[in-house]
């Protein structure tokens, strides 16, 4: 478990933050989104690596935590949602494509991230009491939703905040060892 914890530490506290900080140097993160980096700026590899890094943390850490808490989740649904996130980054945006095709990557990403959040909301619903990091995860979901509503569209600020903060909170849930119940 120590080696696994070390690998997750490197992923969540080093690699994922680096991938989430890069947009600050490339774009206006409060206007543009990650797709802009991959398509308009011709960095599709960065976009795919960012999506893989984010989704890997969401997938593995959620499963580890749910198993730790003996929560019954739908494995195939969770797998589909977390695979759909990076797959959405493989669908290119090109002006000559039909409008629905250009929007396909957006709807796939929204559906998968939204489904991931619904999975966690279902978990929270099933729990009578939430521990401290579970409460923090709820606040992260609320904060990132707020980052969507302020500009009125998906921005890199919302995307990178969600990736970074959810993965860090999930890491803490899995590896903190602090699982005393705190009333909701």
PDB file of C-alpha atoms in Angstrom:
ATOM      1  CA  UNK A   1       0.000   0.000   0.000  1.00  0.00           C
ATOM      2  CA  UNK A   2       2.931   2.338   0.656  1.00  0.00           C
ATOM      3  CA  UNK A   3       4.148   2.127  -2.944  1.00  0.00           C
ATOM      4  CA  UNK A   4       0.620   2.669  -4.269  1.00  0.00           C
ATOM      5  CA  UNK A   5       0.258   5.672  -1.958  1.00  0.00           C
ATOM      6  CA  UNK A   6       3.595   7.028  -3.214  1.00  0.00           C
ATOM      7  CA  UNK A   7       2.528   6.667  -6.867  1.00  0.00           C
ATOM      8  CA  UNK A   8      -0.768   8.410  -6.162  1.00  0.00           C
ATOM      9  CA  UNK A   9       1.120  11.126  -4.275  1.00  0.00           C
ATOM     10  CA  UNK A  10       3.337  11.795  -7.318  1.00  0.00           C
ATOM     11  CA  UNK A  11       0.313  11.773  -9.625  1.00  0.00           C
ATOM     12  CA  UNK A  12      -2.020  13.938  -7.510  1.00  0.00           C
ATOM     13  CA  UNK A  13       0.462  16.337  -5.908  1.00  0.00           C
ATOM     14  CA  UNK A  14       3.062  16.721  -8.713  1.00  0.00           C
ATOM     15  CA  UNK A  15       1.961  15.666 -12.221  1.00  0.00           C
ATOM     16  CA  UNK A  16      -1.692  16.717 -12.087  1.00  0.00           C
ATOM     17  CA  UNK A  17      -0.899  20.183 -10.642  1.00  0.00           C
ATOM     18  CA  UNK A  18       1.711  20.769 -13.359  1.00  0.00           C
ATOM     19  CA  UNK A  19      -0.829  19.874 -16.049  1.00  0.00           C
ATOM     20  CA  UNK A  20      -3.388  22.172 -14.408  1.00  0.00           C
ATOM     21  CA  UNK A  21      -1.021  25.136 -14.027  1.00  0.00           C
ATOM     22  CA  UNK A  22       0.121  25.221 -17.675  1.00  0.00           C
ATOM     23  CA  UNK A  23      -3.102  26.864 -18.983  1.00  0.00           C
ATOM     24  CA  UNK A  24      -2.389  29.883 -16.753  1.00  0.00           C
ATOM     25  CA  UNK A  25       0.614  30.612 -18.990  1.00  0.00           C
ATOM     26  CA  UNK A  26      -1.061  29.855 -22.314  1.00  0.00           C
ATOM     27  CA  UNK A  27      -4.579  31.313 -22.257  1.00  0.00           C
ATOM     28  CA  UNK A  28      -7.018  33.537 -20.419  1.00  0.00           C
ATOM     29  CA  UNK A  29      -8.365  30.799 -18.140  1.00  0.00           C
ATOM     30  CA  UNK A  30     -11.468  32.818 -17.281  1.00  0.00           C
ATOM     31  CA  UNK A  31     -12.529  33.001 -20.931  1.00  0.00           C
ATOM     32  CA  UNK A  32     -11.030  30.095 -22.906  1.00  0.00           C
ATOM     33  CA  UNK A  33     -11.296  26.404 -22.080  1.00  0.00           C
ATOM     34  CA  UNK A  34      -9.094  23.340 -22.326  1.00  0.00           C
ATOM     35  CA  UNK A  35     -10.470  22.464 -25.783  1.00  0.00           C
ATOM     36  CA  UNK A  36      -9.098  25.787 -27.040  1.00  0.00           C
ATOM     37  CA  UNK A  37      -5.607  24.662 -26.036  1.00  0.00           C
ATOM     38  CA  UNK A  38      -5.989  21.321 -27.790  1.00  0.00           C
ATOM     39  CA  UNK A  39      -7.654  22.546 -30.979  1.00  0.00           C
ATOM     40  CA  UNK A  40      -6.873  26.218 -31.660  1.00  0.00           C
ATOM     41  CA  UNK A  41      -3.400  26.193 -30.112  1.00  0.00           C
ATOM     42  CA  UNK A  42      -2.531  22.775 -31.569  1.00  0.00           C
ATOM     43  CA  UNK A  43      -1.670  21.045 -28.274  1.00  0.00           C
ATOM     44  CA  UNK A  44      -3.887  17.946 -28.524  1.00  0.00           C
ATOM     45  CA  UNK A  45      -1.342  15.808 -26.657  1.00  0.00           C
ATOM     46  CA  UNK A  46      -1.445  18.182 -23.686  1.00  0.00           C
ATOM     47  CA  UNK A  47      -5.254  18.126 -23.716  1.00  0.00           C
ATOM     48  CA  UNK A  48      -5.352  14.324 -23.796  1.00  0.00           C
ATOM     49  CA  UNK A  49      -2.702  13.959 -21.048  1.00  0.00           C
ATOM     50  CA  UNK A  50      -4.600  16.454 -18.878  1.00  0.00           C
ATOM     51  CA  UNK A  51      -7.846  14.518 -19.392  1.00  0.00           C
ATOM     52  CA  UNK A  52      -6.185  11.141 -18.715  1.00  0.00           C
ATOM     53  CA  UNK A  53      -4.533  12.484 -15.560  1.00  0.00           C
ATOM     54  CA  UNK A  54      -7.789  13.932 -14.271  1.00  0.00           C
ATOM     55  CA  UNK A  55      -9.925  10.905 -15.121  1.00  0.00           C
ATOM     56  CA  UNK A  56      -7.411   8.414 -13.712  1.00  0.00           C
ATOM     57  CA  UNK A  57      -7.559  10.120 -10.343  1.00  0.00           C
ATOM     58  CA  UNK A  58     -11.346  10.353 -10.432  1.00  0.00           C
ATOM     59  CA  UNK A  59     -11.637   6.684 -11.380  1.00  0.00           C
ATOM     60  CA  UNK A  60      -9.071   5.002  -9.138  1.00  0.00           C
ATOM     61  CA  UNK A  61      -9.438   7.159  -6.039  1.00  0.00           C
ATOM     62  CA  UNK A  62     -13.243   7.002  -6.083  1.00  0.00           C
ATOM     63  CA  UNK A  63     -13.138   3.203  -6.302  1.00  0.00           C
ATOM     64  CA  UNK A  64     -10.552   2.924  -3.528  1.00  0.00           C
ATOM     65  CA  UNK A  65     -12.634   5.129  -1.271  1.00  0.00           C
ATOM     66  CA  UNK A  66     -15.958   3.483  -2.047  1.00  0.00           C
ATOM     67  CA  UNK A  67     -14.412   0.057  -1.391  1.00  0.00           C
ATOM     68  CA  UNK A  68     -12.976   1.339   1.865  1.00  0.00           C
ATOM     69  CA  UNK A  69     -16.436   2.564   2.907  1.00  0.00           C
ATOM     70  CA  UNK A  70     -18.152  -0.599   1.577  1.00  0.00           C
ATOM     71  CA  UNK A  71     -20.297   1.456  -0.769  1.00  0.00           C
ATOM     72  CA  UNK A  72     -22.009  -0.405  -3.585  1.00  0.00           C
ATOM     73  CA  UNK A  73     -21.363   1.500  -6.819  1.00  0.00           C
ATOM     74  CA  UNK A  74     -22.130   0.566 -10.426  1.00  0.00           C
ATOM     75  CA  UNK A  75     -18.716  -0.424 -11.755  1.00  0.00           C
ATOM     76  CA  UNK A  76     -19.560  -0.321 -15.469  1.00  0.00           C
ATOM     77  CA  UNK A  77     -21.190   3.112 -15.162  1.00  0.00           C
ATOM     78  CA  UNK A  78     -18.233   4.535 -13.230  1.00  0.00           C
ATOM     79  CA  UNK A  79     -15.826   3.092 -15.804  1.00  0.00           C
ATOM     80  CA  UNK A  80     -17.864   4.502 -18.712  1.00  0.00           C
ATOM     81  CA  UNK A  81     -18.036   7.977 -17.137  1.00  0.00           C
ATOM     82  CA  UNK A  82     -14.305   8.132 -16.424  1.00  0.00           C
ATOM     83  CA  UNK A  83     -13.321   6.771 -19.852  1.00  0.00           C
ATOM     84  CA  UNK A  84     -15.702   9.209 -21.551  1.00  0.00           C
ATOM     85  CA  UNK A  85     -13.855  12.206 -20.118  1.00  0.00           C
ATOM     86  CA  UNK A  86     -10.590  11.703 -22.063  1.00  0.00           C
ATOM     87  CA  UNK A  87     -12.470  10.279 -25.067  1.00  0.00           C
ATOM     88  CA  UNK A  88     -14.309  13.612 -25.327  1.00  0.00           C
ATOM     89  CA  UNK A  89     -10.926  15.277 -25.871  1.00  0.00           C
ATOM     90  CA  UNK A  90     -10.255  13.099 -28.912  1.00  0.00           C
ATOM     91  CA  UNK A  91     -13.226  14.531 -30.815  1.00  0.00           C
ATOM     92  CA  UNK A  92     -11.795  17.482 -32.762  1.00  0.00           C
ATOM     93  CA  UNK A  93     -13.423  20.860 -33.156  1.00  0.00           C
ATOM     94  CA  UNK A  94     -13.140  22.042 -36.763  1.00  0.00           C
ATOM     95  CA  UNK A  95     -15.041  24.896 -38.380  1.00  0.00           C
ATOM     96  CA  UNK A  96     -15.898  22.865 -41.472  1.00  0.00           C
ATOM     97  CA  UNK A  97     -17.643  20.173 -39.378  1.00  0.00           C
ATOM     98  CA  UNK A  98     -21.377  20.194 -38.783  1.00  0.00           C
ATOM     99  CA  UNK A  99     -22.453  22.089 -35.660  1.00  0.00           C
ATOM    100  CA  UNK A 100     -23.645  18.973 -33.840  1.00  0.00           C
ATOM    101  CA  UNK A 101     -20.296  17.254 -34.468  1.00  0.00           C
ATOM    102  CA  UNK A 102     -18.391  20.212 -33.033  1.00  0.00           C
ATOM    103  CA  UNK A 103     -20.621  20.120 -29.954  1.00  0.00           C
ATOM    104  CA  UNK A 104     -20.296  16.361 -29.470  1.00  0.00           C
ATOM    105  CA  UNK A 105     -17.104  16.637 -27.415  1.00  0.00           C
ATOM    106  CA  UNK A 106     -18.784  19.208 -25.164  1.00  0.00           C
ATOM    107  CA  UNK A 107     -21.877  17.099 -24.509  1.00  0.00           C
ATOM    108  CA  UNK A 108     -19.829  13.960 -23.898  1.00  0.00           C
ATOM    109  CA  UNK A 109     -17.621  15.801 -21.399  1.00  0.00           C
ATOM    110  CA  UNK A 110     -20.592  17.449 -19.654  1.00  0.00           C
ATOM    111  CA  UNK A 111     -22.447  14.137 -19.477  1.00  0.00           C
ATOM    112  CA  UNK A 112     -19.472  12.259 -18.063  1.00  0.00           C
ATOM    113  CA  UNK A 113     -18.451  14.890 -15.501  1.00  0.00           C
ATOM    114  CA  UNK A 114     -22.098  15.437 -14.543  1.00  0.00           C
ATOM    115  CA  UNK A 115     -22.570  11.681 -14.156  1.00  0.00           C
ATOM    116  CA  UNK A 116     -19.457  11.495 -11.971  1.00  0.00           C
ATOM    117  CA  UNK A 117     -20.862  14.223  -9.720  1.00  0.00           C
ATOM    118  CA  UNK A 118     -24.234  12.424  -9.572  1.00  0.00           C
ATOM    119  CA  UNK A 119     -22.410   9.239  -8.493  1.00  0.00           C
ATOM    120  CA  UNK A 120     -20.934  11.145  -5.581  1.00  0.00           C
ATOM    121  CA  UNK A 121     -24.232  12.868  -4.754  1.00  0.00           C
ATOM    122  CA  UNK A 122     -25.830   9.413  -4.594  1.00  0.00           C
ATOM    123  CA  UNK A 123     -23.055   8.307  -2.223  1.00  0.00           C
ATOM    124  CA  UNK A 124     -23.662  11.375  -0.021  1.00  0.00           C
ATOM    125  CA  UNK A 125     -27.407  10.665  -0.074  1.00  0.00           C
ATOM    126  CA  UNK A 126     -26.801   7.109   1.160  1.00  0.00           C
ATOM    127  CA  UNK A 127     -24.603   8.257   4.056  1.00  0.00           C
ATOM    128  CA  UNK A 128     -26.211   9.428   7.257  1.00  0.00           C
ATOM    129  CA  UNK A 129     -23.172  11.375   8.411  1.00  0.00           C
ATOM    130  CA  UNK A 130     -20.386  12.829   6.312  1.00  0.00           C
ATOM    131  CA  UNK A 131     -16.772  12.918   7.417  1.00  0.00           C
ATOM    132  CA  UNK A 132     -14.764  16.112   7.040  1.00  0.00           C
ATOM    133  CA  UNK A 133     -13.215  15.436   3.614  1.00  0.00           C
ATOM    134  CA  UNK A 134     -16.580  14.346   2.236  1.00  0.00           C
ATOM    135  CA  UNK A 135     -17.925  17.750   3.230  1.00  0.00           C
ATOM    136  CA  UNK A 136     -14.954  19.367   1.507  1.00  0.00           C
ATOM    137  CA  UNK A 137     -15.738  17.391  -1.665  1.00  0.00           C
ATOM    138  CA  UNK A 138     -19.289  18.777  -1.601  1.00  0.00           C
ATOM    139  CA  UNK A 139     -17.848  22.298  -1.288  1.00  0.00           C
ATOM    140  CA  UNK A 140     -15.468  21.631  -4.211  1.00  0.00           C
ATOM    141  CA  UNK A 141     -18.430  20.585  -6.379  1.00  0.00           C
ATOM    142  CA  UNK A 142     -20.289  23.768  -5.377  1.00  0.00           C
ATOM    143  CA  UNK A 143     -17.240  25.995  -5.956  1.00  0.00           C
ATOM    144  CA  UNK A 144     -16.543  24.559  -9.413  1.00  0.00           C
ATOM    145  CA  UNK A 145     -20.213  24.902 -10.348  1.00  0.00           C
ATOM    146  CA  UNK A 146     -19.972  28.547  -9.271  1.00  0.00           C
ATOM    147  CA  UNK A 147     -16.959  28.930 -11.604  1.00  0.00           C
ATOM    148  CA  UNK A 148     -19.216  27.758 -14.443  1.00  0.00           C
ATOM    149  CA  UNK A 149     -22.058  30.137 -13.643  1.00  0.00           C
ATOM    150  CA  UNK A 150     -20.031  33.335 -13.220  1.00  0.00           C
ATOM    151  CA  UNK A 151     -18.812  33.607 -16.841  1.00  0.00           C
ATOM    152  CA  UNK A 152     -21.797  31.667 -18.160  1.00  0.00           C
ATOM    153  CA  UNK A 153     -19.761  29.054 -20.022  1.00  0.00           C
ATOM    154  CA  UNK A 154     -17.141  26.366 -19.472  1.00  0.00           C
ATOM    155  CA  UNK A 155     -13.756  27.915 -18.775  1.00  0.00           C
ATOM    156  CA  UNK A 156     -10.327  26.515 -18.131  1.00  0.00           C
ATOM    157  CA  UNK A 157     -10.571  27.945 -14.608  1.00  0.00           C
ATOM    158  CA  UNK A 158     -13.545  25.676 -13.876  1.00  0.00           C
ATOM    159  CA  UNK A 159     -12.016  22.673 -15.631  1.00  0.00           C
ATOM    160  CA  UNK A 160      -8.601  22.882 -13.973  1.00  0.00           C
ATOM    161  CA  UNK A 161     -10.059  23.711 -10.555  1.00  0.00           C
ATOM    162  CA  UNK A 162     -12.327  20.671 -10.760  1.00  0.00           C
ATOM    163  CA  UNK A 163      -9.453  18.419 -11.853  1.00  0.00           C
ATOM    164  CA  UNK A 164      -7.057  19.646  -9.199  1.00  0.00           C
ATOM    165  CA  UNK A 165      -9.390  20.073  -6.221  1.00  0.00           C
ATOM    166  CA  UNK A 166     -11.436  16.897  -6.696  1.00  0.00           C
ATOM    167  CA  UNK A 167      -8.313  14.767  -7.100  1.00  0.00           C
ATOM    168  CA  UNK A 168      -6.627  16.289  -4.043  1.00  0.00           C
ATOM    169  CA  UNK A 169      -9.770  15.820  -1.946  1.00  0.00           C
ATOM    170  CA  UNK A 170     -10.192  12.216  -3.133  1.00  0.00           C
ATOM    171  CA  UNK A 171      -6.533  11.550  -2.308  1.00  0.00           C
ATOM    172  CA  UNK A 172      -7.130  12.870   1.202  1.00  0.00           C
ATOM    173  CA  UNK A 173     -10.276  10.743   1.546  1.00  0.00           C
ATOM    174  CA  UNK A 174      -8.408   7.589   0.571  1.00  0.00           C
ATOM    175  CA  UNK A 175      -5.087   8.110   2.318  1.00  0.00           C
ATOM    176  CA  UNK A 176      -5.685  10.494   5.239  1.00  0.00           C
ATOM    177  CA  UNK A 177      -6.694   7.838   7.766  1.00  0.00           C
ATOM    178  CA  UNK A 178      -9.071  10.368   9.364  1.00  0.00           C
ATOM    179  CA  UNK A 179     -12.399   8.609   8.969  1.00  0.00           C
ATOM    180  CA  UNK A 180     -14.158   9.611  12.160  1.00  0.00           C
ATOM    181  CA  UNK A 181     -17.770  10.504  11.577  1.00  0.00           C
ATOM    182  CA  UNK A 182     -18.632  14.175  11.830  1.00  0.00           C
ATOM    183  CA  UNK A 183     -22.286  15.145  11.855  1.00  0.00           C
ATOM    184  CA  UNK A 184     -23.592  16.653   8.639  1.00  0.00           C
TER     185      UNK A 184
END
